[in-house]
Amino acid sequence: MAARFIPLTCSGHTRPVVQLSFSPLLEEERSYLLVSSCKDGNPMLRDWTGDWIGTFIGHKGAVWCTKLCADTSKAATGSADFTAKVWDTYSGEVLHSFPHNHIVRTVAISPNASHLLTAGHEKKIRLFDLARPDAPPVLLLKQGSDVSHDGVIKSIIWDRARAMAVSAGDDRTVRWWDLRQQNETHSMSVPDPITSMGLSVEMETLCLTAGKSAAFIPLEAPHPTTSSLPEPTGPDQEPGPSHVVALKYAPSSASIHPIWADRFITGSMDDPWVRVHGYPFGEETEVFKGHHGPVHCVEYSPDGEMYASGSEDDPPLNLPSLDRTTSTTTISTHPKEPSLTFHPDHGAKIVLPAVPDMEVLAGGAPFNAIANDEKQLEDCGSLKRTHKHLDSSDVWLEGVLECYCCRPSIEIFRRSWREDSEFEDNAFVCKGYTQTAAQYYAMSQEYTIRFVGAGLVVTLLITLDLNENDKIVKLTDKWSGMIYTAAMVPMLVAA
């Protein structure tokens, strides 16, 4: 009887999930943790069953990479806000924050959490000593150059067994670095643009995707100083140490089974499917269709009993939200006798509420919703946890500010709103920016109550949903955090 596969959906992110990382297997607990990186800027930590443990709040931009140290007590993150941070995974507090001059695309933390590697759009690899966080970092650069790669560095891996690091960049090159001597020891050219590079710790194998192929490369550097990635292996050829599998599509990410090494999984930006291929020849054995959007990343758990995939799923059931999901699927653990392994889930499946991209307060015109007022955030209780720091240069923020300062214009709506966007408050529901604009032209936040004459100042709680282009999809405007009935609305007259 064929095994059935049950996907577990872990909700909570509000933008695409771009990177996933399992911790090593924790021997005492016989379990592991999972961290997810997301463009919403709030990386999340989960246990081995998929249950949410916590969210690291503090970045002001998309988080591209999150890694855990060996005992999972520390986490490191790299972000589009030009910083890399080190976190205490028990308290959720930031221990160190390291500013950069451009986007930090990838990080790697040493097994004992003593050092941190960072890289990204600056094309430079930095090595930080976490015992001396104020000391300038060591730069790992190509010989005779002021950069580490000639393109954006997409991934960096810590080789704990040999005190080495491995990096991959847009220059179609994989480089090995000696962290003791602080120099490059080997480089491997790749014929196609590299889309991802991960590590199977148990197999000591780099899993690299480039063009329409997945490559599996030994973590230990080859002996010559330079080499080239070999051609894909044919069905009648014996695979070499570095093995390339040709695929019919362009994979976005790949991960090899950590125990049996008889299969590997892939995701793709061209469709919402996760595929299982046989190793070493790449025959497609299974396809899973649990996502509804392109799959950015996949990774096996360290025990091989499940894998995780991150996507930019559409809202389930067309609900007016921007849920993005990370799905974990239990898989067969034996190469010849497929079986389904059920992990205890402690009851019914928990679906976490989506965190909005922005939650701010307004207290009447002129608009005072920059949301830097800690007292206002304390008054809002749970808002403080999900609060996102705002950048006044954001186009959508500028548009909202202008509208609530009673300066709306059609140009603002065309620039900041999606054409079919929605506006909802306690009295009206509007669709399209032409209807929404009419509400702002007639807006006031100070009213008198008919027949009574008493004044009423209405404060606002505003929630925005943004799409991938940072245009407003829906704006929800709640008055004073209260629900006004239809019978009450006619009693309110603009002052």
CSV table of C-alpha atoms in Angstrom, one decimal:
chain,number,residue,atom,x,y,z
A,1,MET,CA,0.0,0.0,0.0
A,2,ALA,CA,1.4,3.4,-1.0
A,3,ALA,CA,2.3,5.8,1.8
A,4,ARG,CA,0.2,9.0,2.1
A,5,PHE,CA,1.9,12.3,2.8
A,6,ILE,CA,0.3,14.8,5.2
A,7,PRO,CA,1.4,18.4,4.8
A,8,LEU,CA,1.4,20.6,7.9
A,9,THR,CA,0.9,24.2,7.1
A,10,CYS,CA,2.7,26.7,9.4
A,11,SER,CA,1.1,30.1,9.0
A,12,GLY,CA,2.2,33.4,10.4
A,13,HIS,CA,4.4,35.1,7.8
A,14,THR,CA,2.9,37.8,5.7
A,15,ARG,CA,5.4,37.9,2.8
A,16,PRO,CA,7.3,35.3,0.8
A,17,VAL,CA,9.4,32.8,2.8
A,18,VAL,CA,12.8,32.9,1.2
A,19,GLN,CA,15.0,30.6,3.3
A,20,LEU,CA,14.7,27.8,5.8
A,21,SER,CA,17.2,26.2,8.1
A,22,PHE,CA,17.0,23.2,10.4
A,23,SER,CA,19.2,23.0,13.5
A,24,PRO,CA,21.4,20.0,14.0
A,25,LEU,CA,19.8,17.0,15.7
A,26,LEU,CA,19.9,17.7,19.5
A,27,GLU,CA,21.0,14.4,21.0
A,28,GLU,CA,19.6,14.8,24.5
A,29,GLU,CA,16.1,15.7,23.3
A,30,ARG,CA,16.3,13.8,20.0
A,31,SER,CA,14.6,16.7,18.3
A,32,TYR,CA,15.6,19.8,16.3
A,33,LEU,CA,14.4,23.4,15.5
A,34,LEU,CA,13.5,25.2,12.3
A,35,VAL,CA,13.9,28.8,11.5
A,36,SER,CA,12.3,30.6,8.6
A,37,SER,CA,13.4,33.8,6.9
A,38,CYS,CA,10.9,36.1,5.3
A,39,LYS,CA,10.5,39.3,3.4
A,40,ASP,CA,8.2,40.5,6.2
A,41,GLY,CA,11.3,41.1,8.3
A,42,ASN,CA,10.2,38.8,11.1
A,43,PRO,CA,12.1,35.4,11.2
A,44,MET,CA,10.3,32.7,13.1
A,45,LEU,CA,11.5,29.9,15.3
A,46,ARG,CA,9.6,26.6,15.4
A,47,ASP,CA,10.0,23.2,17.1
A,48,TRP,CA,10.3,19.9,15.3
A,49,THR,CA,6.5,19.5,15.1
A,50,GLY,CA,6.1,22.8,13.4
A,51,ASP,CA,4.7,24.6,16.4
A,52,TRP,CA,5.6,28.3,16.7
A,53,ILE,CA,8.1,29.1,19.5
A,54,GLY,CA,8.8,32.8,18.8
A,55,THR,CA,9.4,35.6,16.4
A,56,PHE,CA,12.6,37.7,16.3
A,57,ILE,CA,11.4,41.3,16.2
A,58,GLY,CA,13.9,44.1,15.3
A,59,HIS,CA,14.8,44.2,11.6
A,60,LYS,CA,13.4,47.0,9.5
A,61,GLY,CA,13.6,45.1,6.1
A,62,ALA,CA,13.3,41.7,4.6
A,63,VAL,CA,15.3,39.0,6.3
A,64,TRP,CA,17.1,36.9,3.7
A,65,CYS,CA,18.9,34.4,5.9
A,66,THR,CA,18.7,32.9,9.4
A,67,LYS,CA,21.0,30.3,10.9
A,68,LEU,CA,21.2,28.6,14.3
A,69,CYS,CA,24.3,27.6,16.2
A,70,ALA,CA,24.9,23.9,17.2
A,71,ASP,CA,23.1,24.0,20.5
A,72,THR,CA,20.3,26.4,19.1
A,73,SER,CA,20.9,29.0,21.9
A,74,LYS,CA,21.9,31.7,19.4
A,75,ALA,CA,20.6,32.7,16.0
A,76,ALA,CA,22.1,34.9,13.3
A,77,THR,CA,20.1,36.9,10.7
A,78,GLY,CA,21.0,38.9,7.6
A,79,SER,CA,18.6,41.6,6.3
A,80,ALA,CA,17.8,44.1,3.7
A,81,ASP,CA,18.0,46.8,6.4
A,82,PHE,CA,21.8,46.6,6.0
A,83,THR,CA,22.4,44.8,9.3
A,84,ALA,CA,23.3,41.4,10.6
A,85,LYS,CA,22.0,40.5,14.0
A,86,VAL,CA,22.8,37.8,16.6
A,87,TRP,CA,19.8,36.8,18.9
A,88,ASP,CA,19.3,34.9,22.1
A,89,THR,CA,16.8,32.2,21.1
A,90,TYR,CA,15.4,31.9,24.6
A,91,SER,CA,14.6,35.5,25.3
A,92,GLY,CA,14.3,36.8,21.7
A,93,GLU,CA,16.6,39.7,22.5
A,94,VAL,CA,19.2,41.1,20.1
A,95,LEU,CA,22.7,40.4,21.5
A,96,HIS,CA,24.7,42.1,18.7
A,97,SER,CA,23.8,44.2,15.6
A,98,PHE,CA,26.4,44.8,12.9
A,99,PRO,CA,25.8,47.6,10.4
A,100,HIS,CA,26.8,47.1,6.7
A,101,ASN,CA,26.8,49.3,3.7
A,102,HIS,CA,24.4,47.2,1.7
A,103,ILE,CA,22.0,44.3,1.9
A,104,VAL,CA,23.2,41.3,4.0
A,105,ARG,CA,22.1,38.3,1.9
A,106,THR,CA,23.6,35.5,3.8
A,107,VAL,CA,25.1,34.7,7.3
A,108,ALA,CA,26.8,31.7,9.0
A,109,ILE,CA,27.4,31.3,12.7
A,110,SER,CA,30.1,29.1,14.1
A,111,PRO,CA,28.9,25.9,16.0
A,112,ASN,CA,29.9,27.4,19.4
A,113,ALA,CA,28.5,30.8,18.5
A,114,SER,CA,31.9,32.5,18.9
A,115,HIS,CA,32.1,33.9,15.4
A,116,LEU,CA,29.8,35.2,12.6
A,117,LEU,CA,30.3,35.3,8.8
A,118,THR,CA,28.3,37.8,6.7
A,119,ALA,CA,28.1,38.5,3.0
A,120,GLY,CA,25.7,40.0,0.4
A,121,HIS,CA,25.4,42.9,-2.0
A,122,GLU,CA,28.7,44.4,-1.0
A,123,LYS,CA,30.5,41.4,-2.5
A,124,LYS,CA,32.6,41.1,0.7
A,125,ILE,CA,32.8,38.4,3.3
A,126,ARG,CA,33.2,39.6,6.9
A,127,LEU,CA,34.3,37.5,9.9
A,128,PHE,CA,33.1,38.9,13.3
A,129,ASP,CA,34.5,37.9,16.6
A,130,LEU,CA,31.4,37.8,18.9
A,131,ALA,CA,33.6,37.9,22.0
A,132,ARG,CA,34.8,41.3,20.7
A,133,PRO,CA,31.8,42.7,18.9
A,134,ASP,CA,33.2,46.3,18.8
A,135,ALA,CA,36.4,45.1,17.0
A,136,PRO,CA,36.5,45.6,13.2
A,137,PRO,CA,35.7,42.4,11.3
A,138,VAL,CA,38.2,40.5,9.3
A,139,LEU,CA,37.7,40.7,5.5
A,140,LEU,CA,38.1,37.5,3.4
A,141,LEU,CA,39.1,38.8,0.0
A,142,LYS,CA,40.3,37.4,-3.3
A,143,GLN,CA,44.0,37.7,-3.7
A,144,GLY,CA,44.9,41.1,-5.1
A,145,SER,CA,41.2,42.3,-4.9
A,146,ASP,CA,39.1,44.4,-2.6
A,147,VAL,CA,36.1,42.0,-3.0
A,148,SER,CA,35.4,38.4,-2.2
A,149,HIS,CA,33.3,37.7,-5.3
A,150,ASP,CA,32.7,39.7,-8.4
A,151,GLY,CA,28.9,39.5,-7.9
A,152,VAL,CA,26.3,39.4,-5.1
A,153,ILE,CA,27.2,36.7,-2.6
A,154,LYS,CA,24.1,34.5,-2.2
A,155,SER,CA,25.2,31.9,0.3
A,156,ILE,CA,28.0,31.2,2.8
A,157,ILE,CA,28.5,27.9,4.7
A,158,TRP,CA,30.5,27.2,7.8
A,159,ASP,CA,32.6,24.0,7.7
A,160,ARG,CA,32.9,23.2,11.3
A,161,ALA,CA,35.1,20.2,10.9
A,162,ARG,CA,37.9,22.0,9.0
A,163,ALA,CA,37.5,25.6,10.1
A,164,MET,CA,36.7,26.6,6.6
A,165,ALA,CA,33.9,28.5,4.9
A,166,VAL,CA,32.4,28.1,1.4
A,167,SER,CA,30.6,30.9,-0.5
A,168,ALA,CA,28.6,31.1,-3.7
A,169,GLY,CA,28.0,34.2,-5.7
A,170,ASP,CA,26.4,35.7,-8.8
A,171,ASP,CA,29.9,35.6,-10.5
A,172,ARG,CA,29.1,31.9,-11.1
A,173,THR,CA,31.8,30.8,-8.7
A,174,VAL,CA,32.0,28.7,-5.5
A,175,ARG,CA,35.0,29.6,-3.3
A,176,TRP,CA,36.5,27.9,-0.3
A,177,TRP,CA,38.1,30.0,2.5
A,178,ASP,CA,40.6,29.0,5.3
A,179,LEU,CA,39.3,30.9,8.4
A,180,ARG,CA,42.6,30.4,10.2
A,181,GLN,CA,44.8,31.7,7.4
A,182,GLN,CA,42.0,34.1,6.3
A,183,ASN,CA,42.6,33.4,2.6
A,184,GLU,CA,41.0,31.7,-0.4
A,185,THR,CA,42.1,28.1,-1.0
A,186,HIS,CA,40.1,27.0,-3.9
A,187,SER,CA,37.5,28.2,-6.5
A,188,MET,CA,35.1,26.3,-8.7
A,189,SER,CA,33.5,27.8,-11.7
A,190,VAL,CA,29.9,27.0,-12.5
A,191,PRO,CA,28.5,27.3,-16.1
A,192,ASP,CA,25.1,28.8,-15.1
A,193,PRO,CA,23.9,31.5,-12.7
A,194,ILE,CA,23.8,30.1,-9.1
A,195,THR,CA,20.4,30.3,-7.5
A,196,SER,CA,21.1,28.7,-4.2
A,197,MET,CA,23.6,26.7,-2.1
A,198,GLY,CA,22.8,24.8,1.0
A,199,LEU,CA,24.5,22.2,3.2
A,200,SER,CA,23.6,18.7,4.2
A,201,VAL,CA,25.5,18.6,7.5
A,202,GLU,CA,25.1,14.8,7.9
A,203,MET,CA,26.4,14.0,4.4
A,204,GLU,CA,29.0,16.9,4.4
A,205,THR,CA,27.6,17.8,0.9
A,206,LEU,CA,26.9,21.1,-0.7
A,207,CYS,CA,23.6,21.2,-2.5
A,208,LEU,CA,23.8,23.8,-5.3
A,209,THR,CA,21.3,24.8,-7.9
A,210,ALA,CA,22.3,26.6,-11.1
A,211,GLY,CA,20.4,26.8,-14.4
A,212,LYS,CA,18.5,23.6,-15.0
A,213,SER,CA,20.6,21.4,-12.8
A,214,ALA,CA,21.2,20.4,-9.2
A,215,ALA,CA,24.8,19.8,-8.1
A,216,PHE,CA,26.1,17.8,-5.1
A,217,ILE,CA,29.6,18.8,-4.1
A,218,PRO,CA,31.8,17.5,-1.3
A,219,LEU,CA,32.1,20.1,1.5
A,220,GLU,CA,35.9,19.5,1.7
A,221,ALA,CA,37.7,21.6,-0.9
A,222,PRO,CA,39.3,19.8,-3.9
A,223,HIS,CA,43.1,19.7,-3.9
A,224,PRO,CA,43.8,21.9,-7.0
A,225,THR,CA,43.4,25.6,-6.5
A,226,THR,CA,40.8,25.9,-9.3
A,227,SER,CA,38.3,23.6,-10.9
A,228,SER,CA,35.1,23.6,-12.9
A,229,LEU,CA,31.8,22.0,-12.1
A,230,PRO,CA,31.5,18.8,-14.2
A,231,GLU,CA,28.9,18.2,-16.9
A,232,PRO,CA,25.7,16.4,-15.8
A,233,THR,CA,26.2,12.6,-15.3
A,234,GLY,CA,24.6,10.4,-17.9
A,235,PRO,CA,22.5,7.3,-17.0
A,236,ASP,CA,25.4,5.0,-18.0
A,237,GLN,CA,28.1,6.9,-16.2
A,238,GLU,CA,29.4,6.5,-12.7
A,239,PRO,CA,29.0,9.7,-10.7
A,240,GLY,CA,32.1,11.4,-9.5
A,241,PRO,CA,32.8,13.2,-6.2
A,242,SER,CA,31.1,16.4,-7.6
A,243,HIS,CA,27.9,15.1,-9.1
A,244,VAL,CA,25.5,17.2,-11.4
A,245,VAL,CA,22.0,16.1,-12.2
A,246,ALA,CA,20.3,17.6,-15.3
A,247,LEU,CA,16.6,18.6,-14.7
A,248,LYS,CA,13.8,19.6,-17.1
A,249,TYR,CA,13.2,22.8,-15.1
A,250,ALA,CA,15.2,25.4,-13.2
A,251,PRO,CA,15.3,24.5,-9.5
A,252,SER,CA,15.3,27.3,-6.9
A,253,SER,CA,16.6,25.1,-4.1
A,254,ALA,CA,17.7,21.5,-3.5
A,255,SER,CA,18.3,19.2,-0.5
A,256,ILE,CA,19.6,15.6,-0.4
A,257,HIS,CA,18.3,13.0,2.1
A,258,PRO,CA,20.6,13.2,5.1
A,259,ILE,CA,20.5,9.5,6.0
A,260,TRP,CA,20.1,7.4,2.9
A,261,ALA,CA,21.3,9.8,0.2
A,262,ASP,CA,19.1,8.0,-2.3
A,263,ARG,CA,16.9,11.0,-3.2
A,264,PHE,CA,16.8,14.7,-3.2
A,265,ILE,CA,14.0,17.3,-3.2
A,266,THR,CA,13.7,20.5,-5.2
A,267,GLY,CA,11.5,23.6,-5.4
A,268,SER,CA,11.1,25.9,-8.4
A,269,MET,CA,10.1,29.5,-9.1
A,270,ASP,CA,8.2,28.3,-12.2
A,271,ASP,CA,5.5,26.4,-10.4
A,272,PRO,CA,4.2,25.6,-6.9
A,273,TRP,CA,5.3,22.0,-6.7
A,274,VAL,CA,7.9,20.3,-4.6
A,275,ARG,CA,9.5,17.3,-6.4
A,276,VAL,CA,11.4,14.3,-5.2
A,277,HIS,CA,14.1,12.9,-7.5
A,278,GLY,CA,16.1,9.7,-7.2
A,279,TYR,CA,19.8,10.0,-6.6
A,280,PRO,CA,22.2,9.9,-8.4
A,281,PHE,CA,20.4,10.0,-11.8
A,282,GLY,CA,17.5,12.4,-11.0
A,283,GLU,CA,14.5,10.3,-12.0
A,284,GLU,CA,11.3,12.1,-10.8
A,285,THR,CA,9.6,9.8,-8.2
A,286,GLU,CA,7.0,12.1,-6.5
A,287,VAL,CA,5.4,15.5,-6.9
A,288,PHE,CA,3.7,17.3,-4.0
A,289,LYS,CA,1.3,20.1,-4.7
A,290,GLY,CA,0.6,21.6,-1.3
A,291,HIS,CA,1.7,25.2,-2.2
A,292,HIS,CA,-0.2,27.7,-4.3
A,293,GLY,CA,2.8,29.9,-5.3
A,294,PRO,CA,6.4,29.6,-6.4
A,295,VAL,CA,8.6,27.6,-4.0
A,296,HIS,CA,11.7,29.5,-2.9
A,297,CYS,CA,13.4,27.0,-0.6
A,298,VAL,CA,13.4,23.4,0.5
A,299,GLU,CA,15.3,21.5,3.2
A,300,TYR,CA,15.4,18.0,4.8
A,301,SER,CA,15.2,17.7,8.6
A,302,PRO,CA,18.4,16.3,10.1
A,303,ASP,CA,16.7,12.9,10.8
A,304,GLY,CA,15.3,12.7,7.3
A,305,GLU,CA,11.8,12.1,8.5
A,306,MET,CA,10.4,15.3,7.0
A,307,TYR,CA,11.3,18.3,4.9
A,308,ALA,CA,10.2,21.9,4.9
A,309,SER,CA,9.4,24.1,1.9
A,310,GLY,CA,8.9,27.9,1.8
A,311,SER,CA,6.7,29.7,-0.7
A,312,GLU,CA,4.8,32.8,-1.6
A,313,ASP,CA,1.4,31.2,-1.5
A,314,ASP,CA,-1.8,33.0,-2.5
A,315,PRO,CA,-4.3,33.7,0.2
A,316,PRO,CA,-6.1,30.4,1.1
A,317,LEU,CA,-9.8,30.3,0.0
A,318,ASN,CA,-9.3,33.9,-1.4
A,319,LEU,CA,-9.6,35.4,2.0
A,320,PRO,CA,-8.6,39.1,2.1
A,321,SER,CA,-5.2,38.6,3.7
A,322,LEU,CA,-1.6,38.1,2.5
A,323,ASP,CA,-0.8,34.8,4.2
A,324,ARG,CA,2.4,33.1,3.2
A,325,THR,CA,3.1,29.6,4.4
A,326,THR,CA,5.9,27.2,5.2
A,327,SER,CA,4.8,23.6,4.7
A,328,THR,CA,6.5,20.6,6.3
A,329,THR,CA,5.7,17.2,4.9
A,330,THR,CA,6.4,13.9,6.6
A,331,ILE,CA,8.1,11.5,4.2
A,332,SER,CA,9.2,7.9,3.9
A,333,THR,CA,12.2,7.0,6.1
A,334,HIS,CA,13.1,3.7,4.5
A,335,PRO,CA,14.3,3.3,1.0
A,336,LYS,CA,12.5,0.0,0.3
A,337,GLU,CA,9.5,-0.1,2.6
A,338,PRO,CA,7.7,3.2,2.5
A,339,SER,CA,6.0,4.1,5.7
A,340,LEU,CA,4.3,7.2,7.1
A,341,THR,CA,5.8,8.6,10.3
A,342,PHE,CA,3.3,10.6,12.4
A,343,HIS,CA,4.8,13.1,14.9
A,344,PRO,CA,2.7,14.0,18.0
A,345,ASP,CA,1.0,17.3,17.4
A,346,HIS,CA,-0.4,17.8,20.9
A,347,GLY,CA,-4.0,18.0,19.7
A,348,ALA,CA,-5.5,19.9,16.8
A,349,LYS,CA,-3.4,21.8,14.3
A,350,ILE,CA,-2.7,25.3,15.3
A,351,VAL,CA,-2.9,28.0,12.6
A,352,LEU,CA,-1.2,31.2,13.7
A,353,PRO,CA,-2.8,34.5,12.7
A,354,ALA,CA,-1.1,36.4,10.0
A,355,VAL,CA,0.9,39.4,11.1
A,356,PRO,CA,0.0,42.5,9.1
A,357,ASP,CA,2.8,44.4,7.2
A,358,MET,CA,2.0,47.6,9.1
A,359,GLU,CA,-0.1,48.4,12.2
A,360,VAL,CA,-0.1,52.0,13.2
A,361,LEU,CA,-2.1,54.5,15.2
A,362,ALA,CA,-3.7,57.7,14.1
A,363,GLY,CA,-5.1,60.4,16.4
A,364,GLY,CA,-6.9,62.7,14.0
A,365,ALA,CA,-5.6,65.1,11.5
A,366,PRO,CA,-2.8,66.0,11.2
A,367,PHE,CA,-1.7,62.4,10.9
A,368,ASN,CA,0.5,61.3,13.7
A,369,ALA,CA,0.9,57.6,12.8
A,370,ILE,CA,4.7,57.4,12.5
A,371,ALA,CA,4.3,54.9,15.3
A,372,ASN,CA,7.5,55.8,17.2
A,373,ASP,CA,5.5,56.6,20.3
A,374,GLU,CA,6.2,53.8,22.7
A,375,LYS,CA,3.4,54.9,25.0
A,376,GLN,CA,0.9,54.5,22.1
A,377,LEU,CA,2.3,51.1,21.4
A,378,GLU,CA,2.0,50.1,25.1
A,379,ASP,CA,-1.6,51.2,25.1
A,380,CYS,CA,-2.3,48.9,22.2
A,381,GLY,CA,-1.1,45.8,24.0
A,382,SER,CA,-0.3,43.1,21.4
A,383,LEU,CA,0.6,45.7,18.7
A,384,LYS,CA,4.0,46.2,20.3
A,385,ARG,CA,5.0,42.7,19.4
A,386,THR,CA,4.0,43.0,15.7
A,387,HIS,CA,5.0,46.6,15.3
A,388,LYS,CA,7.2,47.2,12.2
A,389,HIS,CA,9.5,50.3,12.1
A,390,LEU,CA,8.6,52.5,9.2
A,391,ASP,CA,10.7,54.1,6.6
A,392,SER,CA,9.5,57.5,5.6
A,393,SER,CA,10.9,56.9,2.1
A,394,ASP,CA,8.3,54.1,1.4
A,395,VAL,CA,6.0,55.2,-1.3
A,396,TRP,CA,2.9,53.6,0.3
A,397,LEU,CA,3.6,55.3,3.6
A,398,GLU,CA,4.0,58.7,1.9
A,399,GLY,CA,0.6,58.1,0.2
A,400,VAL,CA,-1.1,57.2,3.5
A,401,LEU,CA,0.4,60.2,5.3
A,402,GLU,CA,-0.9,62.6,2.6
A,403,CYS,CA,-4.4,61.2,2.6
A,404,TYR,CA,-4.7,61.4,6.4
A,405,CYS,CA,-3.3,64.9,6.3
A,406,CYS,CA,-6.4,65.7,4.1
A,407,ARG,CA,-4.3,66.0,1.0
A,408,PRO,CA,-5.5,63.1,-1.2
A,409,SER,CA,-5.0,63.1,-4.9
A,410,ILE,CA,-5.7,60.6,-7.7
A,411,GLU,CA,-1.9,60.6,-8.4
A,412,ILE,CA,-1.2,59.4,-4.9
A,413,PHE,CA,-3.7,56.6,-5.3
A,414,ARG,CA,-2.3,55.5,-8.7
A,415,ARG,CA,1.2,55.5,-7.2
A,416,SER,CA,0.4,53.8,-3.8
A,417,TRP,CA,-2.7,51.8,-4.2
A,418,ARG,CA,-3.4,48.7,-6.4
A,419,GLU,CA,-6.2,49.5,-8.8
A,420,ASP,CA,-8.7,47.0,-7.3
A,421,SER,CA,-7.7,47.8,-3.7
A,422,GLU,CA,-10.2,47.9,-0.9
A,423,PHE,CA,-11.0,50.4,1.8
A,424,GLU,CA,-13.0,49.4,4.8
A,425,ASP,CA,-14.0,51.2,8.0
A,426,ASN,CA,-16.9,50.9,10.4
A,427,ALA,CA,-19.3,52.6,8.1
A,428,PHE,CA,-18.2,52.0,4.5
A,429,VAL,CA,-16.6,49.3,2.2
A,430,CYS,CA,-15.1,50.7,-1.0
A,431,LYS,CA,-13.4,49.0,-3.9
A,432,GLY,CA,-11.0,50.6,-6.3
A,433,TYR,CA,-9.0,53.8,-5.7
A,434,THR,CA,-11.6,56.1,-7.2
A,435,GLN,CA,-14.2,55.1,-4.5
A,436,THR,CA,-11.5,55.1,-1.8
A,437,ALA,CA,-10.3,58.6,-2.8
A,438,ALA,CA,-13.8,59.9,-2.3
A,439,GLN,CA,-13.7,58.8,1.4
A,440,TYR,CA,-10.5,60.7,2.0
A,441,TYR,CA,-11.8,63.9,0.4
A,442,ALA,CA,-14.8,63.8,2.8
A,443,MET,CA,-12.8,62.7,5.9
A,444,SER,CA,-12.7,64.3,9.3
A,445,GLN,CA,-11.7,62.9,12.6
A,446,GLU,CA,-13.7,65.3,14.8
A,447,TYR,CA,-17.4,64.9,15.1
A,448,THR,CA,-20.4,66.2,17.1
A,449,ILE,CA,-23.3,63.9,18.1
A,450,ARG,CA,-26.6,65.0,16.6
A,451,PHE,CA,-29.3,66.3,19.0
A,452,VAL,CA,-26.8,66.1,21.9
A,453,GLY,CA,-24.1,68.5,20.7
A,454,ALA,CA,-21.3,66.7,22.5
A,455,GLY,CA,-17.9,66.6,20.8
A,456,LEU,CA,-16.3,63.3,19.8
A,457,VAL,CA,-12.7,62.9,18.6
A,458,VAL,CA,-12.3,59.6,16.8
A,459,THR,CA,-8.9,57.9,16.9
A,460,LEU,CA,-8.1,55.4,14.3
A,461,LEU,CA,-6.4,52.0,14.2
A,462,ILE,CA,-5.2,51.4,10.6
A,463,THR,CA,-4.1,48.1,9.1
A,464,LEU,CA,-2.5,47.8,5.7
A,465,ASP,CA,-2.0,44.8,3.5
A,466,LEU,CA,0.7,45.3,0.8
A,467,ASN,CA,1.4,43.2,-2.3
A,468,GLU,CA,4.8,42.3,-3.7
A,469,ASN,CA,5.2,45.7,-5.3
A,470,ASP,CA,4.5,47.5,-2.0
A,471,LYS,CA,1.2,48.7,-3.3
A,472,ILE,CA,-1.8,48.8,-0.9
A,473,VAL,CA,-4.2,45.9,-1.4
A,474,LYS,CA,-6.5,46.7,1.5
A,475,LEU,CA,-6.7,49.4,4.1
A,476,THR,CA,-8.8,48.7,7.2
A,477,ASP,CA,-9.7,51.8,9.3
A,478,LYS,CA,-11.2,51.0,12.8
A,479,TRP,CA,-12.5,54.0,14.8
A,480,SER,CA,-11.2,54.1,18.4
A,481,GLY,CA,-10.9,50.3,18.2
A,482,MET,CA,-14.7,50.2,18.5
A,483,ILE,CA,-17.4,48.8,16.3
A,484,TYR,CA,-20.0,51.3,15.3
A,485,THR,CA,-23.4,49.9,14.2
A,486,ALA,CA,-25.2,51.2,11.2
A,487,ALA,CA,-27.7,52.9,13.5
A,488,MET,CA,-25.0,54.9,15.2
A,489,VAL,CA,-23.3,56.2,12.1
A,490,PRO,CA,-26.0,58.7,11.1
A,491,MET,CA,-25.7,60.3,14.6
A,492,LEU,CA,-22.2,61.4,13.8
A,493,VAL,CA,-21.9,64.6,12.0
A,494,ALA,CA,-18.6,66.1,10.7
A,495,ALA,CA,-17.7,69.1,12.8
